[in-house]
PDB file of C-alpha atoms in Angstrom:
ATOM      1  CA  MET A 208     123.044 -24.220  95.657  1.00 40.00           C
ATOM      2  CA  ARG A 209     122.390 -23.550  98.726  1.00 42.00           C
ATOM      3  CA  GLN A 210     119.401 -25.672 100.724  1.00 44.00           C
ATOM      4  CA  LEU A 211     116.878 -23.829 102.299  1.00 40.00           C
ATOM      5  CA  LYS A 212     114.915 -25.336 105.381  1.00 43.00           C
ATOM      6  CA  GLN A 213     110.973 -24.564 105.834  1.00 42.00           C
ATOM      7  CA  GLN A 214     109.977 -22.908 109.125  1.00 41.00           C
ATOM      8  CA  LYS A 215     106.175 -22.227 110.552  1.00 44.00           C
ATOM      9  CA  LEU A 216     106.090 -18.786 112.204  1.00 46.00           C
ATOM     10  CA  ILE A 217     103.832 -17.891 115.179  1.00 47.00           C
ATOM     11  CA  SER A 218     101.412 -14.725 114.760  1.00 51.00           C
ATOM     12  CA  PRO A 219     103.588 -11.857 115.882  1.00 52.00           C
ATOM     13  CA  PRO A 220     103.733 -10.959 119.546  1.00 50.00           C
ATOM     14  CA  GLN A 221     101.099  -9.163 121.098  1.00 47.00           C
ATOM     15  CA  ALA A 222      98.554 -10.177 118.650  1.00 43.00           C
ATOM     16  CA  LYS A 223      95.469 -11.255 119.771  1.00 39.00           C
ATOM     17  CA  PRO A 224      94.422 -14.653 118.476  1.00 36.00           C
ATOM     18  CA  THR A 225      91.398 -13.718 116.694  1.00 33.00           C
ATOM     19  CA  LYS A 226      93.660 -12.767 113.775  1.00 35.00           C
ATOM     20  CA  CYS A 227      96.120 -15.156 112.875  1.00 36.00           C
ATOM     21  CA  ILE A 228      98.747 -13.830 111.136  1.00 37.00           C
ATOM     22  CA  ALA A 229     101.116 -16.788 110.154  1.00 37.00           C
ATOM     23  CA  MET A 230     103.265 -17.082 106.844  1.00 40.00           C
ATOM     24  CA  THR A 231     106.008 -19.333 106.202  1.00 40.00           C
ATOM     25  CA  ILE A 232     109.747 -17.717 106.127  1.00 45.00           C
ATOM     26  CA  PHE A 233     112.769 -19.837 104.105  1.00 44.00           C
ATOM     27  CA  SER A 234     115.680 -19.375 105.557  1.00 58.00           C
ATOM     28  CA  ASP A 235     118.498 -20.756 107.201  1.00 71.00           C
ATOM     29  CA  PHE A 236     120.389 -18.351 108.105  1.00 77.00           C
ATOM     30  CA  ASP A 237     121.289 -18.270 112.390  1.00 82.00           C
ATOM     31  CA  PRO A 238     122.774 -14.693 113.129  1.00 84.00           C
ATOM     32  CA  ASP A 239     124.829 -17.124 116.124  1.00 82.00           C
ATOM     33  CA  ASN A 240     126.545 -19.356 113.250  1.00 78.00           C
ATOM     34  CA  THR A 241     130.187 -19.054 112.804  1.00 65.00           C
ATOM     35  CA  VAL A 242     130.193 -20.248 109.456  1.00 68.00           C
ATOM     36  CA  HIS A 243     128.564 -18.029 107.945  1.00 56.00           C
ATOM     37  CA  GLY A 244     131.697 -16.191 108.594  1.00 59.00           C
ATOM     38  CA  ALA A 245     132.577 -12.777 106.036  1.00 62.00           C
ATOM     39  CA  ALA A 246     129.050 -13.891 104.191  1.00 71.00           C
ATOM     40  CA  ALA A 247     126.605 -10.905 103.819  1.00 84.00           C
ATOM     41  CA  VAL A 248     123.950 -11.022 106.357  1.00 89.00           C
ATOM     42  CA  PRO A 249     120.720 -11.677 104.074  1.00 90.00           C
ATOM     43  CA  SER A 250     117.708  -9.311 104.584  1.00 92.00           C
ATOM     44  CA  PRO A 251     115.073 -11.032 106.480  1.00 92.00           C
ATOM     45  CA  CYS A 252     112.460  -9.294 104.517  1.00 92.00           C
ATOM     46  CA  VAL A 253     110.197 -11.734 102.229  1.00 90.00           C
ATOM     47  CA  SER A 254     108.390  -8.796 100.421  1.00 90.00           C
ATOM     48  CA  LEU A 255     104.826  -9.610 102.689  1.00 90.00           C
ATOM     49  CA  CYS A 256     105.168  -5.899 103.951  1.00 93.00           C
ATOM     50  CA  GLN A 257     102.415  -5.349 106.270  1.00 95.00           C
ATOM     51  CA  MET A 258     102.546  -3.363 109.862  1.00 95.00           C
ATOM     52  CA  HIS A 259     100.697  -5.326 112.052  1.00 95.00           C
ATOM     53  CA  ALA A 260      98.556  -2.796 114.321  1.00 94.00           C
ATOM     54  CA  GLU A 261      98.429  -4.414 117.409  1.00 94.00           C
ATOM     55  CA  SER A 262     102.244  -5.746 117.543  1.00 93.00           C
ATOM     56  CA  GLY A 263     104.245  -3.042 115.689  1.00 95.00           C
ATOM     57  CA  LEU A 264     106.153  -5.920 113.692  1.00 96.00           C
ATOM     58  CA  CYS A 265     105.995  -6.412 109.922  1.00 95.00           C
ATOM     59  CA  VAL A 266     103.772  -9.354 109.313  1.00 92.00           C
ATOM     60  CA  GLY A 267     106.398 -10.863 106.643  1.00 91.00           C
ATOM     61  CA  CYS A 268     109.307 -10.242 108.398  1.00 92.00           C
ATOM     62  CA  TYR A 269     109.212  -9.612 112.103  1.00 94.00           C
ATOM     63  CA  ARG A 270     110.877  -6.670 112.454  1.00 96.00           C
ATOM     64  CA  THR A 271     109.903  -2.863 113.738  1.00 97.00           C
ATOM     65  CA  ILE A 272     109.556  -0.356 111.513  1.00 97.00           C
ATOM     66  CA  GLU A 273     112.817   0.992 113.343  1.00 97.00           C
ATOM     67  CA  GLU A 274     114.898  -2.283 112.222  1.00 97.00           C
ATOM     68  CA  ILE A 275     113.658  -1.995 109.176  1.00 97.00           C
ATOM     69  CA  VAL A 276     114.485   1.752 108.321  1.00 97.00           C
ATOM     70  CA  VAL A 277     117.877   0.812 109.829  1.00 97.00           C
ATOM     71  CA  TRP A 278     118.926  -1.858 107.880  1.00 96.00           C
ATOM     72  CA  GLY A 279     119.949  -0.869 105.196  1.00 95.00           C
ATOM     73  CA  LYS A 280     123.321   1.383 106.589  1.00 96.00           C
ATOM     74  CA  ALA A 281     123.291  -1.454 109.427  1.00 96.00           C
ATOM     75  CA  SER A 282     126.598  -2.930 110.312  1.00 94.00           C
ATOM     76  CA  GLU A 283     126.825  -6.572 110.077  1.00 92.00           C
ATOM     77  CA  GLN A 284     126.690  -6.993 113.616  1.00 93.00           C
ATOM     78  CA  LEU A 285     123.502  -4.632 113.898  1.00 96.00           C
ATOM     79  CA  LYS A 286     122.211  -7.267 111.368  1.00 95.00           C
ATOM     80  CA  LYS A 287     122.553 -10.143 113.147  1.00 93.00           C
ATOM     81  CA  ALA A 288     120.904  -8.547 116.273  1.00 95.00           C
ATOM     82  CA  ILE A 289     118.393  -7.797 114.486  1.00 96.00           C
ATOM     83  CA  TRP A 290     118.399 -11.237 113.351  1.00 94.00           C
ATOM     84  CA  ARG A 291     118.359 -13.124 117.032  1.00 93.00           C
ATOM     85  CA  GLN A 292     115.473 -10.406 117.679  1.00 94.00           C
ATOM     86  CA  ILE A 293     113.558 -11.634 114.643  1.00 93.00           C
ATOM     87  CA  ARG A 294     114.163 -15.504 116.145  1.00 90.00           C
ATOM     88  CA  GLN A 295     112.874 -14.286 119.394  1.00 91.00           C
ATOM     89  CA  ARG A 296     109.787 -13.140 118.032  1.00 91.00           C
ATOM     90  CA  GLN A 297     109.104 -16.021 116.057  1.00 86.00           C
ATOM     91  CA  PHE A 298     109.901 -18.732 118.394  1.00 83.00           C
ATOM     92  CA  PRO A 299     109.409 -16.884 121.928  1.00 84.00           C
ATOM     93  CA  ASP A 300     110.880 -18.894 124.700  1.00 82.00           C
ATOM     94  CA  PRO A 301     107.863 -20.625 125.924  1.00 84.00           C
ATOM     95  CA  ASN A 302     109.555 -20.139 130.074  1.00 76.00           C
TER      96      ASN A 302
END
């Protein structure tokens, strides 16, 4: 059985700190890890679907509405690119 690691998420970027939108997502998917090989790219959806008005991101999966809409028909390459964007939103470079 696949072991999942827990990651704490920060508020979506551009969100004002007056309203903290923090949650936990369980995923060990790394879009840059070649070990996944031909395995399907998993959906980042965690069934907490609500768009943050200020950031324009889903508070559950950190995707834009455009990324959510295209996901079902997206290529594996595009899905990995979306995952990279999600990771950057979750853990922005402090520099």
